[in-house]
PDB file of C-alpha atoms in Angstrom:
ATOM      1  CA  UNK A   1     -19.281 -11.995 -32.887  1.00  0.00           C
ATOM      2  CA  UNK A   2     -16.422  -9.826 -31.768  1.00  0.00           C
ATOM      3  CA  UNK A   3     -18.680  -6.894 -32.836  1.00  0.00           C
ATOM      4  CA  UNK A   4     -21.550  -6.963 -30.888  1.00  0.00           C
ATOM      5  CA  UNK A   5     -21.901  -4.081 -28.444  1.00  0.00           C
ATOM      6  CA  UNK A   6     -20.997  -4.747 -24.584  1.00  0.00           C
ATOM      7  CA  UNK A   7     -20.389  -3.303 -21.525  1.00  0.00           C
ATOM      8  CA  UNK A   8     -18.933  -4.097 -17.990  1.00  0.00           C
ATOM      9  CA  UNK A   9     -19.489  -3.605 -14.738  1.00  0.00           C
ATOM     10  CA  UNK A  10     -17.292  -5.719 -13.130  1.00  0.00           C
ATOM     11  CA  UNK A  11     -13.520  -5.123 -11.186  1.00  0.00           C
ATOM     12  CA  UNK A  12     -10.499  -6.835 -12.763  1.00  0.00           C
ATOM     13  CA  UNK A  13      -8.426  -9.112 -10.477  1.00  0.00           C
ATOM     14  CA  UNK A  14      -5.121  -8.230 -11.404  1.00  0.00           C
ATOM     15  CA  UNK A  15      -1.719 -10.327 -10.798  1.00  0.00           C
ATOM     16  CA  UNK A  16       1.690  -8.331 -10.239  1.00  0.00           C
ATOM     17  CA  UNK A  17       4.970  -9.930 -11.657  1.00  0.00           C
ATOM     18  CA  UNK A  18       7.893  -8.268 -10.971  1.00  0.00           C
ATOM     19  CA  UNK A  19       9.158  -7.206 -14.281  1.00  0.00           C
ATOM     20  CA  UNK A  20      12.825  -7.952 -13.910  1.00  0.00           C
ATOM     21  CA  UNK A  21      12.940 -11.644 -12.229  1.00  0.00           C
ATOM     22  CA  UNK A  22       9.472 -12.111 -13.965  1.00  0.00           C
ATOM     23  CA  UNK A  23       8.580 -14.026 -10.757  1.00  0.00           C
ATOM     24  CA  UNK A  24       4.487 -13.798  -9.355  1.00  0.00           C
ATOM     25  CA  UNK A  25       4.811 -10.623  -6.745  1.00  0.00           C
ATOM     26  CA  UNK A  26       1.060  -9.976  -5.734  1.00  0.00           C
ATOM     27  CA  UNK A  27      -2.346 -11.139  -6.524  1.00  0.00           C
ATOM     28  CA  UNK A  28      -4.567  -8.435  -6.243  1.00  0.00           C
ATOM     29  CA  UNK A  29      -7.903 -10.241  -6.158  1.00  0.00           C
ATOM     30  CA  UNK A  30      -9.628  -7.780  -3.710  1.00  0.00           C
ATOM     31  CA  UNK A  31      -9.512  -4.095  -5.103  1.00  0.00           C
ATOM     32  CA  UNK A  32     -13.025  -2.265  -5.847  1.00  0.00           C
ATOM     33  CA  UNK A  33     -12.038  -0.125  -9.129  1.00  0.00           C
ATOM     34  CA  UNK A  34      -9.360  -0.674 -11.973  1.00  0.00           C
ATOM     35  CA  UNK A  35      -9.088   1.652 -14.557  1.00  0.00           C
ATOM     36  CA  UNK A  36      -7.022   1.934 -17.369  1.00  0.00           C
ATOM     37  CA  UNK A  37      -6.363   5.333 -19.290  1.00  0.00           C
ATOM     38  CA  UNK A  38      -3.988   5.552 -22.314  1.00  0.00           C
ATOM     39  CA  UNK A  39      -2.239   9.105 -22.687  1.00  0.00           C
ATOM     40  CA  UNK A  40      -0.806  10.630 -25.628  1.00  0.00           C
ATOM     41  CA  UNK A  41       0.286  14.293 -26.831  1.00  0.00           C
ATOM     42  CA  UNK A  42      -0.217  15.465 -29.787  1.00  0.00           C
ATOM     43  CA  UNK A  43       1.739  18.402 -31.721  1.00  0.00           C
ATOM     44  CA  UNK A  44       1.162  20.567 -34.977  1.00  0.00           C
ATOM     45  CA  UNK A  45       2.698  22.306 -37.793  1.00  0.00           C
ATOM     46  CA  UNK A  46       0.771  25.307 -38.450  1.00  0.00           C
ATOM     47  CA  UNK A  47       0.568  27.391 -41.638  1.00  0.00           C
ATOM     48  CA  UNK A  48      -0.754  30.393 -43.731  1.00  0.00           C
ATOM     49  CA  UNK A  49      -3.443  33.037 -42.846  1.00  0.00           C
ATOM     50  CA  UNK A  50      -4.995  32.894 -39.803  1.00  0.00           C
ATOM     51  CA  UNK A  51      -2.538  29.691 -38.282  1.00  0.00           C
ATOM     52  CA  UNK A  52      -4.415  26.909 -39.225  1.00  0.00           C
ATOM     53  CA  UNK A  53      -3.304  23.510 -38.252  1.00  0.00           C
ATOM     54  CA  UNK A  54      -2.256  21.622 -40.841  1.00  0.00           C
ATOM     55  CA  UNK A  55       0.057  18.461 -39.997  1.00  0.00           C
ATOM     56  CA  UNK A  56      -0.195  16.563 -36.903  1.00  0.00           C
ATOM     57  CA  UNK A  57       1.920  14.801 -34.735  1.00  0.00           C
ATOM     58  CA  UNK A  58       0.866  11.861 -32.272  1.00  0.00           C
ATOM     59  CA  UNK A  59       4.316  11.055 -29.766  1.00  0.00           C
ATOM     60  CA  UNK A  60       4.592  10.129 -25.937  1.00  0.00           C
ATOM     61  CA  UNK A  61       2.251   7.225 -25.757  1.00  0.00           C
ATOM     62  CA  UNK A  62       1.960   5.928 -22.124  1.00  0.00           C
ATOM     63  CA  UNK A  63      -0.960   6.030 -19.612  1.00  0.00           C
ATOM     64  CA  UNK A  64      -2.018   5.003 -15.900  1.00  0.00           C
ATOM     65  CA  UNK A  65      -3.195   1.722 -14.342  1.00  0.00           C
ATOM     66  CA  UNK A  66      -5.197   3.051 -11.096  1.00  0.00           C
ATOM     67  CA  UNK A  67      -6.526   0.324  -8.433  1.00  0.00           C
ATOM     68  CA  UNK A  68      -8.786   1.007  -5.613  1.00  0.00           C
ATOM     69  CA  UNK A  69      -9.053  -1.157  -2.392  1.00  0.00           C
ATOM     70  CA  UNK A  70     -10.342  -0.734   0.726  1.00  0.00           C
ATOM     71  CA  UNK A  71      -8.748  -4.327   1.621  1.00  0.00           C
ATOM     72  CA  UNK A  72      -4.804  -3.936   2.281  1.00  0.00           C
ATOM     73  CA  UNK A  73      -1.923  -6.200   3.244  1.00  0.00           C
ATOM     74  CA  UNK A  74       1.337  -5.368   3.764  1.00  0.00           C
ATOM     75  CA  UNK A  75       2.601  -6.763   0.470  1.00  0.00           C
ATOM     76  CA  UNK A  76       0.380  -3.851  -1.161  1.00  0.00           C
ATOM     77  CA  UNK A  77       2.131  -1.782   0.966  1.00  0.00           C
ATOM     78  CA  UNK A  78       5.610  -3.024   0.082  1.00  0.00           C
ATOM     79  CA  UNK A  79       4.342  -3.002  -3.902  1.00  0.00           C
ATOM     80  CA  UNK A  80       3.651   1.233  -3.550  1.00  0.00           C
ATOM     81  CA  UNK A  81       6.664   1.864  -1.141  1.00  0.00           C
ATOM     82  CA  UNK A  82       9.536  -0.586  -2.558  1.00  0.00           C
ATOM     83  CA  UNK A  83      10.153  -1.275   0.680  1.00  0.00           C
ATOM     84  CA  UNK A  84      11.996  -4.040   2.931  1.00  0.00           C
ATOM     85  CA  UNK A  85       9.988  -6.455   4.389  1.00  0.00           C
ATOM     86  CA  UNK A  86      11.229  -7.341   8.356  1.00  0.00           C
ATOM     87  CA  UNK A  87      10.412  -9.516  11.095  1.00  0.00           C
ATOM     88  CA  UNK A  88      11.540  -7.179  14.008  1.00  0.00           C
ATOM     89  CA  UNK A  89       9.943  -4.083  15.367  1.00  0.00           C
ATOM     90  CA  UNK A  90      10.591  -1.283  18.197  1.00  0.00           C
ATOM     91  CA  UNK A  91       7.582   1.185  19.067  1.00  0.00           C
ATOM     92  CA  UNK A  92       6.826   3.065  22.213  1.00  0.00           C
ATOM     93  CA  UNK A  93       3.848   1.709  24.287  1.00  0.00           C
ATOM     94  CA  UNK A  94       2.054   3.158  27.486  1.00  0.00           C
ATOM     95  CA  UNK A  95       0.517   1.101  30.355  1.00  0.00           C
ATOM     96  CA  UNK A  96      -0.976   2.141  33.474  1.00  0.00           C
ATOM     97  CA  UNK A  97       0.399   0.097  36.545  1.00  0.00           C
ATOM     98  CA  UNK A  98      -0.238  -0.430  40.377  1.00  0.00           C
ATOM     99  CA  UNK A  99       2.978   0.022  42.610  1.00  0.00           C
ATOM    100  CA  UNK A 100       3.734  -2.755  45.142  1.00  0.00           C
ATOM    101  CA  UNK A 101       3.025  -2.247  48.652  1.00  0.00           C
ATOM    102  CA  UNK A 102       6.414  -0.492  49.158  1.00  0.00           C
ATOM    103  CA  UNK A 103       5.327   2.228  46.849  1.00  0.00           C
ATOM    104  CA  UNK A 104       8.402   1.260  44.926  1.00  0.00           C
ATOM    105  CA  UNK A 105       8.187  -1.498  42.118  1.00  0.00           C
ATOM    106  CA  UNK A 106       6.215  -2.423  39.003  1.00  0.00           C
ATOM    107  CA  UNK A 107       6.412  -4.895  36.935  1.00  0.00           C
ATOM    108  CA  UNK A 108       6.220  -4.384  33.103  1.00  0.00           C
ATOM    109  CA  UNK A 109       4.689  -7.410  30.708  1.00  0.00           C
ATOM    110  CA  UNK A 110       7.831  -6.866  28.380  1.00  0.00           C
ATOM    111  CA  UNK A 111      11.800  -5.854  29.016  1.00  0.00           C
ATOM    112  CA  UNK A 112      11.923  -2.467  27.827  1.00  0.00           C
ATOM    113  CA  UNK A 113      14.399  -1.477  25.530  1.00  0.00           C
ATOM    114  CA  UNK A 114      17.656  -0.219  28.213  1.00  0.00           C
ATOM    115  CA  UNK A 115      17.029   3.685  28.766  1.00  0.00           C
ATOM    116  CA  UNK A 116      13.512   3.933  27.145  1.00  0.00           C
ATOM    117  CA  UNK A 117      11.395   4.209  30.120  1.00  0.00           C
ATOM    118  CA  UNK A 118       9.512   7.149  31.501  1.00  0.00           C
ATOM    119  CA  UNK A 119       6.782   6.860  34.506  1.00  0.00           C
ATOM    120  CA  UNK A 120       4.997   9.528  35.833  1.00  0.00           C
ATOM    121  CA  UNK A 121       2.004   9.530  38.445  1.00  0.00           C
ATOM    122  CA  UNK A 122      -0.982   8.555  37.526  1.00  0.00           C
ATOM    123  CA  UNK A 123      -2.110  12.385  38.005  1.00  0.00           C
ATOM    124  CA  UNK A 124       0.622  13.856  35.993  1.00  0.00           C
ATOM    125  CA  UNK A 125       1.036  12.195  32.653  1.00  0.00           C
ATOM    126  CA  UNK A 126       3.948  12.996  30.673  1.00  0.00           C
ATOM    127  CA  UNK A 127       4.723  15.969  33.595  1.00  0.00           C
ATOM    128  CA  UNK A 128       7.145  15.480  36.325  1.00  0.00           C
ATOM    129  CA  UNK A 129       9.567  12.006  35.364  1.00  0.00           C
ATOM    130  CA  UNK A 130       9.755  10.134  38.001  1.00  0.00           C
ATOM    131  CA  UNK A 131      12.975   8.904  38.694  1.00  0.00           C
ATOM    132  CA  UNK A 132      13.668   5.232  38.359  1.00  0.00           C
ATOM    133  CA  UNK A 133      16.256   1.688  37.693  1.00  0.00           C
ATOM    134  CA  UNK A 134      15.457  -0.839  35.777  1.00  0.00           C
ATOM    135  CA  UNK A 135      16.065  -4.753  35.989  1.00  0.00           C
ATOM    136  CA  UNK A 136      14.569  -7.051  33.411  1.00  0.00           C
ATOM    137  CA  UNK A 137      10.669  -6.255  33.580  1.00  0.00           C
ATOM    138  CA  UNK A 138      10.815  -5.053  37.307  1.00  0.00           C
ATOM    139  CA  UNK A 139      11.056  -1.135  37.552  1.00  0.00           C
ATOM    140  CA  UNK A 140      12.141   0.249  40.695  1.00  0.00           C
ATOM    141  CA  UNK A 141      11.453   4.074  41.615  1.00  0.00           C
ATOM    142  CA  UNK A 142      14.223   6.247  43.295  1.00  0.00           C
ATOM    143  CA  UNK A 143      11.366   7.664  45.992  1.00  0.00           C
ATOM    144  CA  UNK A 144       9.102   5.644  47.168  1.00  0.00           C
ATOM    145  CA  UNK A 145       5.386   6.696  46.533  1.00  0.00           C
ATOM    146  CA  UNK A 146       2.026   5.883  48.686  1.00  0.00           C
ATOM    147  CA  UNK A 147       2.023   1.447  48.171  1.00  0.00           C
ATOM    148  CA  UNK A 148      -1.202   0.723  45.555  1.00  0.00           C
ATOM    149  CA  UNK A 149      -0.952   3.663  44.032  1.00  0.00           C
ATOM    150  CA  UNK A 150      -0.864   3.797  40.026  1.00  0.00           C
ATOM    151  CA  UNK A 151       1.338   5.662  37.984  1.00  0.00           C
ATOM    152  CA  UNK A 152       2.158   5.974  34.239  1.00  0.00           C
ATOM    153  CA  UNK A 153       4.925   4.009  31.984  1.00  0.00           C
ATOM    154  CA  UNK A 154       6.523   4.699  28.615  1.00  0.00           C
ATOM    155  CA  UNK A 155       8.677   2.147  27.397  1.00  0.00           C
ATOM    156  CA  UNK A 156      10.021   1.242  24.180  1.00  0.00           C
ATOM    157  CA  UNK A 157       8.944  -2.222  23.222  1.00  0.00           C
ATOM    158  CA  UNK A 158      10.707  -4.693  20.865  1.00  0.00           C
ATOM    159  CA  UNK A 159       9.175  -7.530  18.915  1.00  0.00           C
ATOM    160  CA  UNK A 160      10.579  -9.983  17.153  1.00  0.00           C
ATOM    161  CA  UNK A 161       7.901 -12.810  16.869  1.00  0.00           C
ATOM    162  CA  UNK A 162       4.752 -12.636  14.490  1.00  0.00           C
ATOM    163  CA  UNK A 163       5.413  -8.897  13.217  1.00  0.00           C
ATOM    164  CA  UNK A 164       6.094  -7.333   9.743  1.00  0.00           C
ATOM    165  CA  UNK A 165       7.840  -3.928   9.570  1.00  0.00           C
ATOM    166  CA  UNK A 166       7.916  -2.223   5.828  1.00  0.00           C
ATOM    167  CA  UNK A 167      11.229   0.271   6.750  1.00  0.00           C
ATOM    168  CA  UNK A 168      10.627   2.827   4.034  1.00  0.00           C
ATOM    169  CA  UNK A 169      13.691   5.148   3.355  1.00  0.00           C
ATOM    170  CA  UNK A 170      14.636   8.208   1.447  1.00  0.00           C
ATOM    171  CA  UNK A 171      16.380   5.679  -1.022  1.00  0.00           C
ATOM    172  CA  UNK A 172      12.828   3.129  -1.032  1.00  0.00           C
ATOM    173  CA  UNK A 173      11.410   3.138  -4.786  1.00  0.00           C
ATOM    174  CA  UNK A 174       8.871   0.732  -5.911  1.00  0.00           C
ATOM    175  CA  UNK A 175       9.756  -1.984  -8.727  1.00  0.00           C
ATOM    176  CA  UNK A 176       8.961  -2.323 -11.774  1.00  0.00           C
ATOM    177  CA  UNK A 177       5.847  -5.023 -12.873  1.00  0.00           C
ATOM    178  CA  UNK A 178       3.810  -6.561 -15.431  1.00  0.00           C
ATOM    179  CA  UNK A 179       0.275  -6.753 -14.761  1.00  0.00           C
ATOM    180  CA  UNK A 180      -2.073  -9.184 -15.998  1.00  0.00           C
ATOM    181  CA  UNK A 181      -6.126  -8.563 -15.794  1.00  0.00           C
ATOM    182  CA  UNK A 182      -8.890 -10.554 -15.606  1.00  0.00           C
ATOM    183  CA  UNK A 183     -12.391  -9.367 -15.885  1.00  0.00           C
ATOM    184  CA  UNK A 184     -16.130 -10.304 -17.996  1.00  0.00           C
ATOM    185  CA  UNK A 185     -17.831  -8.067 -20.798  1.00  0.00           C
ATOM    186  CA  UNK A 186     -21.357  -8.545 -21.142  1.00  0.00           C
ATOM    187  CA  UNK A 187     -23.240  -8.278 -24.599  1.00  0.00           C
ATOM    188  CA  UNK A 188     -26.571  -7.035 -25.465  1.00  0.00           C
ATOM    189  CA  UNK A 189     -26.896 -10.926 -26.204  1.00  0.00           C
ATOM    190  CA  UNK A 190     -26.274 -11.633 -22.481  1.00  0.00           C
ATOM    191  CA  UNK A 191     -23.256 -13.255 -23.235  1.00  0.00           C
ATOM    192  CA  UNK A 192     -20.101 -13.249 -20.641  1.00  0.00           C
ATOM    193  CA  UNK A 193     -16.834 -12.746 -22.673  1.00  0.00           C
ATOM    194  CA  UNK A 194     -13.619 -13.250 -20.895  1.00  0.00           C
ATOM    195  CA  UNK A 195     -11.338  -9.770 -20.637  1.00  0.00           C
ATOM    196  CA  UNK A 196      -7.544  -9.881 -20.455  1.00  0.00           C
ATOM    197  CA  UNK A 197      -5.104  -6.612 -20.120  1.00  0.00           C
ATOM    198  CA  UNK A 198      -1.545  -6.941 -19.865  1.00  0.00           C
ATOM    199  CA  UNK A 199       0.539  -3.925 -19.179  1.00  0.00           C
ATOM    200  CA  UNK A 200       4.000  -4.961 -19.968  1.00  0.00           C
ATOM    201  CA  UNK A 201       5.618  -2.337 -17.512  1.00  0.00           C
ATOM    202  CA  UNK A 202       3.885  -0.530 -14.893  1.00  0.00           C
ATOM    203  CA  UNK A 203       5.623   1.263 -12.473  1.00  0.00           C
ATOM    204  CA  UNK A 204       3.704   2.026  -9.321  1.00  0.00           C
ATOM    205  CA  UNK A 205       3.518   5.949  -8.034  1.00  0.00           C
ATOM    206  CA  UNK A 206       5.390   6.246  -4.660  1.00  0.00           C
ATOM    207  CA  UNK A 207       2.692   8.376  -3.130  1.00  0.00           C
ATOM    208  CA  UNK A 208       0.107   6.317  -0.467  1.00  0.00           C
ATOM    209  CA  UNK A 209      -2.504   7.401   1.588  1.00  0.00           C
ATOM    210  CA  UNK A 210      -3.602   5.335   4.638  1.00  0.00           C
ATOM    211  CA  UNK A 211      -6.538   6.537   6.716  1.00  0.00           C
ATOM    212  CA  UNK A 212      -7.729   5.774   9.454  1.00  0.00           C
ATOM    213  CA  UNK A 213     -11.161   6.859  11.001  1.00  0.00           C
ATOM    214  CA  UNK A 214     -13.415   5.907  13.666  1.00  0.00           C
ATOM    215  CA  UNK A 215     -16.872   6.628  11.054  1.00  0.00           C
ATOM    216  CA  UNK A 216     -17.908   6.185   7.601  1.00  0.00           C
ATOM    217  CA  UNK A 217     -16.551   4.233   5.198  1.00  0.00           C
ATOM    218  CA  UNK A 218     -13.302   1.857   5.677  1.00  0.00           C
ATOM    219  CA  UNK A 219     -10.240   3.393   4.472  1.00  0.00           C
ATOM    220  CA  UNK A 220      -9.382   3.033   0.779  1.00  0.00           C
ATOM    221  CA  UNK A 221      -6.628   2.816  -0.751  1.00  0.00           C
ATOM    222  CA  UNK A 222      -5.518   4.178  -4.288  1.00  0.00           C
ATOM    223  CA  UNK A 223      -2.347   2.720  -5.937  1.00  0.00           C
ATOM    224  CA  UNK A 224      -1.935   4.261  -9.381  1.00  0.00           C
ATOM    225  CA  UNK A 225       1.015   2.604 -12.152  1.00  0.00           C
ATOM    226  CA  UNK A 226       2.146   4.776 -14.790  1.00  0.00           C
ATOM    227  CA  UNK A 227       2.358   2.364 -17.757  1.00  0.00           C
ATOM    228  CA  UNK A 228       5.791   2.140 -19.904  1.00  0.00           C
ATOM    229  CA  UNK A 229       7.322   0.812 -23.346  1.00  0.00           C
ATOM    230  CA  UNK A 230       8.960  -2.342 -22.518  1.00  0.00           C
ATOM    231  CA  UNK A 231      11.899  -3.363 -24.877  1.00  0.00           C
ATOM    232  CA  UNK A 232       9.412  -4.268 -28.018  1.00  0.00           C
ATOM    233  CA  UNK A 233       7.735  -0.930 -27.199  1.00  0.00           C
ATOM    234  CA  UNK A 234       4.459  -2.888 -26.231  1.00  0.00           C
ATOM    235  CA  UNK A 235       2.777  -0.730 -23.607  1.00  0.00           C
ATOM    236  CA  UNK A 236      -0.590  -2.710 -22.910  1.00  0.00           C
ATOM    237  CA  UNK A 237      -2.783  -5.652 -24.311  1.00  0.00           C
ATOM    238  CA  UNK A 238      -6.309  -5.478 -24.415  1.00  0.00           C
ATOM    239  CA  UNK A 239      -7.897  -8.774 -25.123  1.00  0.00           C
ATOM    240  CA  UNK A 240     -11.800 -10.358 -25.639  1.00  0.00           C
ATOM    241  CA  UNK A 241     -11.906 -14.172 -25.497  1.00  0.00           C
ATOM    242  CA  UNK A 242     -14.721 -15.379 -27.754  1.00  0.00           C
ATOM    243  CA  UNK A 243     -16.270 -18.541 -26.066  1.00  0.00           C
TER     244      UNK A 243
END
């Protein structure tokens, strides 16, 4: 039975469990391509006329465990990066706004961060600053300008509710894991055979690409694991369940 020739054609959903707490990290039900490569190097002696090989040496068994996905959460993100999760966030944003009748207010949606803000005329974005107080969400211009008129704000905005930050620094490495696959091999028989892979320590590559375009194809994304000896030296299962 466990013979019979097969094939596949068919992603694995894989689950990440961080190798140290050995606690469920990520299901990765959603990627588009898995694929496993072993790696080895292999040395000789040579000898006599000519430099013939004549002994060889296999060593420096490992390989790579590369995913593809065009779906992402941040969770993927914080698997590649190693970095913190948090629930606060400051970014600059840009509005256009409509000055009171006095030429002199606006009012922002959000209190800017203290010092952060920058308005120009409408006319002369990010040119002359206009100079300006500010109190809460109302800002108040030093000279007053023509009343209805619009001008241009920069503000740094903070949010605290409903966000996720990943804050990636120079000291951010990603984790450890062991992976566990599950895919289907199909025989010449038409048979479905269950497909297991456990890599017993994968260690994803810090290197990420995000994309973003306004044609073709969504954005992938490629996270590839170089695959280590754990402590028994196992490096990766590869199992068929006969049903």
């Amino acid at each position: 039975m466990m013979n019979q020739n097969m094939a596949n054609r068919e992603v694995c959903d894989l689950i990440f469990v961080d190798y140290a707490t050995k606690k469920p990290f990520l299901n990765l039900d959603f990627a588009n391509v898995s694929t496993t490569e072993l790696t080895g190097e292999s040395v000789f002696a040579h000898g006599g006329k000519g430099h013939p090989k004549r002994v060889q040496f296999a060593g420096e068994r490992g390989g790579t465990l590369t995913i593809e996905t065009q779906i992402q959460t941040v969770k993927l993100w914080q698997l590649i990066t190693g970095g913190e999760i948090s629930k606060s966030a400051k970014f600059v944003t840009r509005m256009e706004a409509v000055l009171d009748n006095a030429g002199t207010e606006i009012t922002l949606p959000d209190e800017p961060v203290a010092g952060s803000i920058a308005v120009y005329a409408a006319g002369d974005d990010c040119g002359t600053e206009l100079p300006c107080t500010a109190a809460g969400k109302t800002v108040t211009l030093a000279t007053a300008l023509t009343g209805g008129d619009k001008v241009i704000v920069y503000y740094m905005k903070e949010v605290t509710d409903k966000v996720q930050r990943i804050n990636i620094k120079s000291t951010s490495f990603p984790k450890n894991f062991t992976v566990y696959g599950d895919t289907v091999m199909k025989t010449e028989n038409d048979e479905l055979l269950p497909y297991r892979l456990v890599a017993y320590k994968a260690a994803p590559q810090g290197s990420m690409s995000l994309s973003f375009s306004n044609n073709g194809d969504p954005g992938t994304v490629t996270i590839t694991c170089d695959l280590m000896a754990d402590g028994d030296d196992n490096i990766l299962d590869l199992v068929l369940i006969e049903e």
